[in-house]
Short mmCIF file of C-alpha atoms and ligand atoms in Angstrom, two decimals:
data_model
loop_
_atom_site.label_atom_id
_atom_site.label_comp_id
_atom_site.label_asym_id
_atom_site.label_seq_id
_atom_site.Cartn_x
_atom_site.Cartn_y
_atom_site.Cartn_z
CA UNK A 205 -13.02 42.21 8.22
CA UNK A 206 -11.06 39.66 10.16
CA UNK A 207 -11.57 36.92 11.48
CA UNK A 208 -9.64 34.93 13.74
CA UNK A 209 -9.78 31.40 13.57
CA UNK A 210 -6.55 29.13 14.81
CA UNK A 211 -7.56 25.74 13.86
CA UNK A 212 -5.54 22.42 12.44
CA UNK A 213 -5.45 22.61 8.95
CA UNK A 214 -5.74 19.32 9.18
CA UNK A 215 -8.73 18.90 11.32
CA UNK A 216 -10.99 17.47 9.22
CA UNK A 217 -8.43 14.41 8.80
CA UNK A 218 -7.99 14.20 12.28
CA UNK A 219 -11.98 13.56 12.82
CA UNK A 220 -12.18 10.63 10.04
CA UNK A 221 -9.07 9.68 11.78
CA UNK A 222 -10.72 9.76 15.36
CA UNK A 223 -13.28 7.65 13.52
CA UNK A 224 -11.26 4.95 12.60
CA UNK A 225 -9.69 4.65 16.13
CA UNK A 226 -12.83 4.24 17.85
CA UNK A 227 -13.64 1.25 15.09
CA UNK A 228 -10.23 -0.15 15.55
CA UNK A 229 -10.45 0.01 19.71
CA UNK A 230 -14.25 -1.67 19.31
CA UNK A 231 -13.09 -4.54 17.36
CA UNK A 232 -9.45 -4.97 19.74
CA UNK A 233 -7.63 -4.40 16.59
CA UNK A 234 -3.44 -2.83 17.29
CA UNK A 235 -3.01 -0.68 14.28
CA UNK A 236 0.60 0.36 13.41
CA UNK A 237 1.83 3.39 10.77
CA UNK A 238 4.53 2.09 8.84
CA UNK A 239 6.26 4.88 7.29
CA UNK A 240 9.81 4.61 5.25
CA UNK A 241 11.35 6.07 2.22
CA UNK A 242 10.72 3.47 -1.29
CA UNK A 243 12.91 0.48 -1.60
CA UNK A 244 13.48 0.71 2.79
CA UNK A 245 12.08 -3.01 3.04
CA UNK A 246 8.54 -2.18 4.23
CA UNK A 247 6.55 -4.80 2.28
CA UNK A 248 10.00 -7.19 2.93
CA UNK A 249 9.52 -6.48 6.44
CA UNK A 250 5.89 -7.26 6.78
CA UNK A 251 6.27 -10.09 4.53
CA UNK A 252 9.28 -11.30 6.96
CA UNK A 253 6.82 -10.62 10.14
CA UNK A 254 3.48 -12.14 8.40
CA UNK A 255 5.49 -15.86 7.93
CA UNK A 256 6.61 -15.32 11.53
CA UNK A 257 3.64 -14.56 13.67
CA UNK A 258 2.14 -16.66 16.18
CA UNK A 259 -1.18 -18.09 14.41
CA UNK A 260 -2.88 -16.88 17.89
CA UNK A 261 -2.62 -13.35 16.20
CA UNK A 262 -4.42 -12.52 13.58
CA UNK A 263 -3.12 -10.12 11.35
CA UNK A 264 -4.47 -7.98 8.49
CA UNK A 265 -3.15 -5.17 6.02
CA UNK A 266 -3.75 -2.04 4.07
CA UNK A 267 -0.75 -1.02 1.66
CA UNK A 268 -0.47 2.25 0.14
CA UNK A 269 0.86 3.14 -3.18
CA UNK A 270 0.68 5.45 -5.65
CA UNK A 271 0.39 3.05 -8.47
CA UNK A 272 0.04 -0.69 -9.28
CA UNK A 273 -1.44 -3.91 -7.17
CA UNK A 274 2.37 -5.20 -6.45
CA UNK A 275 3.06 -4.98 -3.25
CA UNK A 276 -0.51 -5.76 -2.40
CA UNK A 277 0.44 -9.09 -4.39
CA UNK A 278 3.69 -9.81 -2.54
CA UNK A 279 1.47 -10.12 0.65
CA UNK A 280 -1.15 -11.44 -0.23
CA UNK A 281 1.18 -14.79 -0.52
CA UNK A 282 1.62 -14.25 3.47
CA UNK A 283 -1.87 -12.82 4.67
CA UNK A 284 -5.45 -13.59 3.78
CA UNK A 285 -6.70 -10.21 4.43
CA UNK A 286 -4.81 -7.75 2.27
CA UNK A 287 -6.45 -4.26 1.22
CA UNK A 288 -4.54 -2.54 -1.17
CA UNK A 289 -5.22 1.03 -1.73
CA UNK A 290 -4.00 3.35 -5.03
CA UNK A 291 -3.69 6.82 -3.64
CA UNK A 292 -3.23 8.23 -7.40
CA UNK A 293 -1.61 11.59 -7.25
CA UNK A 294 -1.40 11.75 -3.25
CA UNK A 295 1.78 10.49 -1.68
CA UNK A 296 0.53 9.63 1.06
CA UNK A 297 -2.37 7.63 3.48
CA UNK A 298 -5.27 10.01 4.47
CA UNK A 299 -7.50 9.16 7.07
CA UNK A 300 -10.52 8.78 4.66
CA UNK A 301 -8.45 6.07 2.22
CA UNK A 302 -8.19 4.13 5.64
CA UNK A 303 -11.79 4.31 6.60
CA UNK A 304 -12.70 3.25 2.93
CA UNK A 305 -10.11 -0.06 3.71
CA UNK A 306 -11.27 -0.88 7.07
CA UNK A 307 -15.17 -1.86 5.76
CA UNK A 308 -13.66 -4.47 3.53
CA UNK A 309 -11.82 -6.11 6.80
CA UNK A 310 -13.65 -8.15 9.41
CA UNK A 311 -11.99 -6.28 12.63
CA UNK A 312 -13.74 -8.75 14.71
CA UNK A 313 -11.28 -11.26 12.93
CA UNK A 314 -8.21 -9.11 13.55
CA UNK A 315 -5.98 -8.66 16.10
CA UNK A 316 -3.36 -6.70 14.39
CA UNK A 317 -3.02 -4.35 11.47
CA UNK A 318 -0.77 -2.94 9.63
CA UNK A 319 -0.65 0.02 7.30
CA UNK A 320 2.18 0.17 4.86
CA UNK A 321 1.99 3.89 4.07
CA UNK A 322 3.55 5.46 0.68
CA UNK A 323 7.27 5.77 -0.03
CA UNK A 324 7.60 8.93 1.52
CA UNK A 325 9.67 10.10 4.79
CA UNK A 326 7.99 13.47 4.95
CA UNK A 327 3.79 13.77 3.72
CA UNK A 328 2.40 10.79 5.79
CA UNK A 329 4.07 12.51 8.54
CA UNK A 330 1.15 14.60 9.68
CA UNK A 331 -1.96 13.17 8.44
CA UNK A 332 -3.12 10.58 11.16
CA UNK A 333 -4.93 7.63 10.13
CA UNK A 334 -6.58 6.29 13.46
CA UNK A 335 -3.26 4.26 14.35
CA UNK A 336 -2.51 3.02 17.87
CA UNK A 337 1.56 3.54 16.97
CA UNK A 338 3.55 4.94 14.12
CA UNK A 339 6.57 3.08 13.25
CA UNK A 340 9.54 4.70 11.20
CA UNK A 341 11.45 2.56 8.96
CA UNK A 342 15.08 4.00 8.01
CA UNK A 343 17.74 1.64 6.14
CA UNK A 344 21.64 1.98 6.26
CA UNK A 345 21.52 2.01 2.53
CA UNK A 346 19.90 5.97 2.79
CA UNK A 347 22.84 7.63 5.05
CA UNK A 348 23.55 8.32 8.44
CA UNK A 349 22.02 11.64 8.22
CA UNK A 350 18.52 10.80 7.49
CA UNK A 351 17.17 11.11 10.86
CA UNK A 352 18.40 14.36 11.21
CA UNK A 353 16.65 15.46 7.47
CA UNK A 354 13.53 14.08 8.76
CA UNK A 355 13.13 15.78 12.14
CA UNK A 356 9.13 15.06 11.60
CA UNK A 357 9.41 11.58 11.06
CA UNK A 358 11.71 10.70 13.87
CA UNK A 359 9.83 12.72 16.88
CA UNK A 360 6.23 11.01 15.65
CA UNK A 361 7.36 7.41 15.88
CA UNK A 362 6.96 5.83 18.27
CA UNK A 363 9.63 3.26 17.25
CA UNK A 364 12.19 3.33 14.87
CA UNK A 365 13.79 0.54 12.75
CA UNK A 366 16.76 0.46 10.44
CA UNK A 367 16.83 -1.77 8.07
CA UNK A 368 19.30 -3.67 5.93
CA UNK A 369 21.97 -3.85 8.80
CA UNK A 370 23.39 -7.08 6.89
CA UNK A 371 24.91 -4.54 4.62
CA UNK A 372 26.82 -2.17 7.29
CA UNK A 373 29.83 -3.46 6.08
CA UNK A 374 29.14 -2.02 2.28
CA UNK A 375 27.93 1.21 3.14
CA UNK A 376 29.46 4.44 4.69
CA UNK A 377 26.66 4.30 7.75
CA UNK A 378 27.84 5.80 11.26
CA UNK A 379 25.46 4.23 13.50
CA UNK A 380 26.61 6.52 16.28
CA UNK A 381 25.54 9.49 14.16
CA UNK A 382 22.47 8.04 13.28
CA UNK A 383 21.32 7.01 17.18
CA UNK A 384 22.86 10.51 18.47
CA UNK A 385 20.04 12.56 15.66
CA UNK A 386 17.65 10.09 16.85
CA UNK A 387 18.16 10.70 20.27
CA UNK A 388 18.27 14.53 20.41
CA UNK A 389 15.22 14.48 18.65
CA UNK A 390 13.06 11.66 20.33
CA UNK A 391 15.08 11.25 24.05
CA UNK A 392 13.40 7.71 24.94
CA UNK A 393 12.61 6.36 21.35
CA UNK A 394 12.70 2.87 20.71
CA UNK A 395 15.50 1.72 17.76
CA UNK A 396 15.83 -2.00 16.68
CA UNK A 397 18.20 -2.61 14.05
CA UNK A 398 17.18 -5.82 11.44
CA UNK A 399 17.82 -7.43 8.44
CA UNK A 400 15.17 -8.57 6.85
CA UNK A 401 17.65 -10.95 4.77
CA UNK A 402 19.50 -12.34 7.34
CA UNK A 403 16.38 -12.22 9.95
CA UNK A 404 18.63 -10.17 12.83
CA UNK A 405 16.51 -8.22 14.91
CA UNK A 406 13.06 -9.53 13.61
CA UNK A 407 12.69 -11.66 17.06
CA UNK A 408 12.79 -7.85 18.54
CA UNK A 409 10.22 -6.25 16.24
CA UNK A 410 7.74 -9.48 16.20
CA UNK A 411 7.62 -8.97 20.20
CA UNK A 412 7.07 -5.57 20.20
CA UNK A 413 4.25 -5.74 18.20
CA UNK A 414 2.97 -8.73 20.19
CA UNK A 415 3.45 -6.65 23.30
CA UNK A 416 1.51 -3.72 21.74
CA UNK A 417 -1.46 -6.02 21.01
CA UNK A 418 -1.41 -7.78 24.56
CA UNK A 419 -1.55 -4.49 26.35
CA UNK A 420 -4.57 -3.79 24.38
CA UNK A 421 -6.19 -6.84 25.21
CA UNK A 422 -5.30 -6.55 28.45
CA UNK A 423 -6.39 -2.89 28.87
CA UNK A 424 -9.58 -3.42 26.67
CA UNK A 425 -10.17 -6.18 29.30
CA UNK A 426 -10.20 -3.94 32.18
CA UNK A 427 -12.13 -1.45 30.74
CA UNK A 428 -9.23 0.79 30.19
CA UNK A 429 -8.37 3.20 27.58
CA UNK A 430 -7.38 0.75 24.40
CA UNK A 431 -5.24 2.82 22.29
CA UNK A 432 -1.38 2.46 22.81
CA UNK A 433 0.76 5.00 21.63
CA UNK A 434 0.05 8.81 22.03
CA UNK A 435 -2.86 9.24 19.57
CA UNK A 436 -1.97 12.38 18.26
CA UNK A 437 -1.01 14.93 20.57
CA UNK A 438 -2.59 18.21 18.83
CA UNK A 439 -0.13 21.45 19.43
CA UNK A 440 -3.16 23.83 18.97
CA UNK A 441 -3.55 26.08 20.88
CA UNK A 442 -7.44 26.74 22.40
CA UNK A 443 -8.98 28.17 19.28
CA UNK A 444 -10.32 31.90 20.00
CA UNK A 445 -13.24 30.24 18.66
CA UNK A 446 -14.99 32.81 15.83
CA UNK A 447 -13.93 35.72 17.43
CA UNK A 448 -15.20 38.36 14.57
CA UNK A 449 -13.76 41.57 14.40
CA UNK B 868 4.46 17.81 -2.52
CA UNK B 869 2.59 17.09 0.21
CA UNK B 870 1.50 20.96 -0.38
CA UNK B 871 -1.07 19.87 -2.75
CA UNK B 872 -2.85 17.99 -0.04
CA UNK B 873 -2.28 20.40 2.52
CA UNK B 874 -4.06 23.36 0.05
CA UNK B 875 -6.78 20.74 -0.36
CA UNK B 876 -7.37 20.24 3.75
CA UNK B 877 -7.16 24.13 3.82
CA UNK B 878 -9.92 25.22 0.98
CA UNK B 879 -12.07 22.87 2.80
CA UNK B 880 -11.75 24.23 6.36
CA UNK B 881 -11.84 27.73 4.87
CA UNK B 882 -15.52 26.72 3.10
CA UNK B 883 -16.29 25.28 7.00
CA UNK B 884 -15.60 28.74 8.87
CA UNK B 885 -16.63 31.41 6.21
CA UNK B 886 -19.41 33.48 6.81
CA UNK B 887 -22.00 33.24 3.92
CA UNK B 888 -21.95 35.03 0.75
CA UNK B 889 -19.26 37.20 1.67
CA UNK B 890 -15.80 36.78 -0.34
CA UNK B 891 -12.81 35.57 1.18
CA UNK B 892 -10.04 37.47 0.38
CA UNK B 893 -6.80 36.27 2.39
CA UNK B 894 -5.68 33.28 4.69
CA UNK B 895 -3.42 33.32 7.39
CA UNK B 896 -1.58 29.98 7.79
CA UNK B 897 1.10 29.16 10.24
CA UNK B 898 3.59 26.34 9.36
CA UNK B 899 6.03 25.12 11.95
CA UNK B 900 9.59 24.22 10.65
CA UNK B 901 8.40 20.26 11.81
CA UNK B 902 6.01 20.61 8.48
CA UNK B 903 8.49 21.34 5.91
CA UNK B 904 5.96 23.45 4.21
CA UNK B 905 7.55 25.73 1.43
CA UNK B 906 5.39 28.96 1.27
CA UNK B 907 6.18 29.26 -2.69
CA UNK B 908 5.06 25.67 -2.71
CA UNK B 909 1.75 26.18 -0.44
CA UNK B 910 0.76 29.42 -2.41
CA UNK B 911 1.14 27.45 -6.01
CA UNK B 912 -1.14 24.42 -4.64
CA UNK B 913 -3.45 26.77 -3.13
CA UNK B 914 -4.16 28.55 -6.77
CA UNK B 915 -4.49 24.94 -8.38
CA UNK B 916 -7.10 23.60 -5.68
CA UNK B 917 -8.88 27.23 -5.70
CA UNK B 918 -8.75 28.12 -9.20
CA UNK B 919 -12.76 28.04 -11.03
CA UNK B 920 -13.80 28.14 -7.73
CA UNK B 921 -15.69 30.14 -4.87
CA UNK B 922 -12.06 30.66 -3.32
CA UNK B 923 -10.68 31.72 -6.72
CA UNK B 924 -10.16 35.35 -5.48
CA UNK B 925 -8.39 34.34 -1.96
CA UNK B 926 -4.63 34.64 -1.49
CA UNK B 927 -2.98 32.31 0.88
CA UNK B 928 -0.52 33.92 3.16
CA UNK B 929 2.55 31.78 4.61
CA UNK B 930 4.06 32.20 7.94
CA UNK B 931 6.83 30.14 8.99
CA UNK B 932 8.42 30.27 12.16
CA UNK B 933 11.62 29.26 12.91
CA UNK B 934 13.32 26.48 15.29
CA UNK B 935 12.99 26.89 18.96
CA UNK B 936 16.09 24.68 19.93
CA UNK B 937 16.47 24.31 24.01
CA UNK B 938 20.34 23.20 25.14
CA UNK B 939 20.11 20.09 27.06
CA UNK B 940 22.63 21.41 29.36
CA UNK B 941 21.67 24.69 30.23
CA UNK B 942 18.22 25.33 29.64
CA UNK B 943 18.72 28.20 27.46
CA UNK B 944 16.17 28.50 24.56
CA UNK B 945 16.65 30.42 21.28
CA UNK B 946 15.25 30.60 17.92
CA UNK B 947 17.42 29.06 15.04
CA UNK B 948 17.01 29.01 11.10
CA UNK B 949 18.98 25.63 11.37
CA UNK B 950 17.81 22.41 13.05
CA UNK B 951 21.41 21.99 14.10
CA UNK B 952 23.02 25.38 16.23
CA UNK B 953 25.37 24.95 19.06
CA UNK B 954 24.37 26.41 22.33
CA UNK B 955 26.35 29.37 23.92
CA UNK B 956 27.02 27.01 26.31
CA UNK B 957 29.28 24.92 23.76
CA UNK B 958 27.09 22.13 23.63
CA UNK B 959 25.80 21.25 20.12
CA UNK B 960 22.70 18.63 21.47
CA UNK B 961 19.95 21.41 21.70
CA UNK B 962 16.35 19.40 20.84
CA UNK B 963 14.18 21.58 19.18
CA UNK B 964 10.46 22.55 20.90
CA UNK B 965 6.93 22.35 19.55
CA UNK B 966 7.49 23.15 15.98
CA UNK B 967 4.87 20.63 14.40
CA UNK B 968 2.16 23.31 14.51
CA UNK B 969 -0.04 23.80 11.18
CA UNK B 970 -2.74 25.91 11.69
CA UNK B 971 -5.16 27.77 9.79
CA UNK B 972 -4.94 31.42 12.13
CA UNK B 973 -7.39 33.79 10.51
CA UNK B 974 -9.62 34.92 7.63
CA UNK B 975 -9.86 38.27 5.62
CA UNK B 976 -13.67 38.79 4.17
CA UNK B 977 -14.67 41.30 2.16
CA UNK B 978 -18.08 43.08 2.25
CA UNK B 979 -21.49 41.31 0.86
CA UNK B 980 -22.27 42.20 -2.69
CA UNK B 981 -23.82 45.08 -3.09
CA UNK B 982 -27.90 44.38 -3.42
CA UNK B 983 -27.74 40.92 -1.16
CA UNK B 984 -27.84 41.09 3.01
N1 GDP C 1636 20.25 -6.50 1.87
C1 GDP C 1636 19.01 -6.27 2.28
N2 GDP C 1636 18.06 -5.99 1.38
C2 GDP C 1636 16.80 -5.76 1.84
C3 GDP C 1636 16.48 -5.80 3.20
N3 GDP C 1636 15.15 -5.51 3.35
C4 GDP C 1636 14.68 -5.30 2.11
N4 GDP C 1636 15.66 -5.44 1.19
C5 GDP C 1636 15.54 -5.27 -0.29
O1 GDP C 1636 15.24 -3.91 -0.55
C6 GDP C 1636 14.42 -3.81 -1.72
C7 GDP C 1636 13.18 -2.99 -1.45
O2 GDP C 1636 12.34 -3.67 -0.56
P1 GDP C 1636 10.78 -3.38 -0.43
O3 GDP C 1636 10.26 -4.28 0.63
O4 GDP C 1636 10.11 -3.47 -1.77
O5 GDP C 1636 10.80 -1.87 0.05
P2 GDP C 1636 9.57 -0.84 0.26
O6 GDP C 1636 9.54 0.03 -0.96
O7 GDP C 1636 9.94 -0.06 1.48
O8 GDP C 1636 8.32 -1.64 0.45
C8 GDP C 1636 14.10 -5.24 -2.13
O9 GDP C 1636 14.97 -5.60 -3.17
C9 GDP C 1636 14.38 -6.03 -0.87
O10 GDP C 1636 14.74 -7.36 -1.14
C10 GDP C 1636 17.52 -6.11 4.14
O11 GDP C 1636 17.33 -6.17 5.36
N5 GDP C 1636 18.77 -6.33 3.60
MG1 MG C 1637 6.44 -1.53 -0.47
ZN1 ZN C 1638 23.69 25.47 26.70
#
């Protein structure tokens, strides 16, 4: 006997996931997705942003590894609240790791968070974690064609960075190529170039995170909906719900 | 091999919907090319998560579309093995459509043991 089902494989993510955005929307807390391949600068990045923040906004994060307390370290020099989470054999952030994270923050003492997800430009992809934006960290140092290898990554995020710019010169890196992929695949995304070493672009990034978390405040004010970004927009299709044969 | 966590999400749905007592003996799974799921891949997790358990006798069955690509230019939309295919038309922009889908589509259950039901 069949029977027909049609449901995200992924569903039972997605409700932890739900979860955590209705805990992150209570407490007013902007909750970004960083996702990049290893060595891309994410924890260089967030250490970068964490010494440049206004002190009006609070800001917290979880960092995701497979292995060791490091990175966890690194920012720890730059943020009291740090959660770092071991994911063990799983290269990626689920939902649940998140939820686990979020009880040892104070969200009422939070205004922004960010998760540094596993090394990885393909698993995190599709597991969401309760984020209000997912943020996709390329560098020059990869290629020019890693947009275009990571279709997934590129139409999810909902703004893209690449990283390490201060070494253009160095590096066989069409930016034309890279911003045409990027383009075709996400028509109205959102690039800003930086260099974390050299601190170009970072004025950019810091004030589009700072406009994320107004508009939150703002919209929370009025009663609005308080999650920026698109959620997740689910492709399934109306499940034929049990339909036994 | 985010397969391994992808068999994991399945075998846990699969326990959600099943009817009880009854063996499961096949899953239908649809992977869009967005997903990057191998089906060799999928079906190896799958007998890892499953094996020594309730779900030890159930196959997993792969289907993977391929692109939809739609030319910028003139509308047209085809189906493509590649991301990248240039467009009757001559233009070589086309932006593929949907794609990201990863759905669990249907269960095959045997009969209930014989003496139980
Ligand atoms: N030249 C240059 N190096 C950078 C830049 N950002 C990060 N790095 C270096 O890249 C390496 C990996 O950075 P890390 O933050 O650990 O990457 P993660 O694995 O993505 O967290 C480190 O040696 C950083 O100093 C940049 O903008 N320019
Ligand atoms: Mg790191
Ligand atoms: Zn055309």
């Amino acid at each position: 006997m069949k029977i027909q089902i049609v449901e995200n494989v992924l569903k039972l993510n997605d409700e932890v996931a739900a979860a955590n955005r209705a805990r992150l929307a209570q407490g007013r807390v902007f909750t970004v997705d960083l996702m990049g391949a290893p060595g891309a600068g994410k924890t260089a990045l967030l250490e970068a942003t964490l010494k440049r923040l206004p002190a009006s906004t609070r800001a917290a994060v979880i960092v995701g590894d497979l292995a060791t307390a490091r990175d966890g370290q690194r920012l720890q020099a730059c943020c009291r609240q740090v959660v770092q989470v071991n994911t063990g054999k799983t290269c990626h952030l689920e939902a649940h790791h998140v939820a686990r994270a979020l009880q040892r923050l104070n969200l009422d003492r939070i205004d922004l968070l960010i998760i540094e997800n596993v090394g990885n430009l393909i698993c995190p992809v599709g597991f969401d974690l309760g984020q209000g934006a997912k943020v996709g960290l390329f560098s020059v140092t990869e290629g020019d064609d890693k947009a275009a290898k990571h279709p997934f990554l590129v139409r999810e995020s909902d703004l893209l960075v690449l990283n390490k710019v201060d070494l253009l010169p160095y590096v066989k890196f069409d930016s034309g190529v890279f911003r045409r992929d990027v383009a075709r695949l996400r028509p109205h995304a959102r690039l800003i170039e930086t260099s974390v070493t050299t601190g170009q672009g970072l004025d950019l990034w810091i004030n589009w995170l700072l406009g994320c978390c107004a508009t939150l405040r703002t919209r929370g004010r009025s009663g609005g909906p308080v999650a920026i970004g698109r959620g997740r927009p689910r492709k399934t299709r109306p499940a034929r719900k049990d339909a036994a044969l | 091999m985010h397969e391994l966590s992808i068999a994991q999400a399945l075998a846990e749905l699969v326990r959600q919907h099943r009817p009880a007592g009854v063996p499961v003996l096949q899953v239908q799974v649809q992977a869009g090319p967005m997903q990057a799921v191998q089906p060799d891949a999928l079906e190896l997790a799958w007998k890892a998560v499953t094996q020594g358990t309730d779900l030890a006798q159930c196959r997993v069955c792969v289907e993977t579309p391929p692109w939809r690509l739609r030319c910028p230019e003139c509308g047209r939309q085809w189906n493509s093995d590649e991301l990248e295919s240039t467009c009757a038309c001559g233009q070589s922009t086309a932006y593929p459509v949907g794609g990201d889908e990863l759905l669990l589509l249907s269960m095959e259950v045997g009969d209930l043991p014989a003496g139980q039901g």
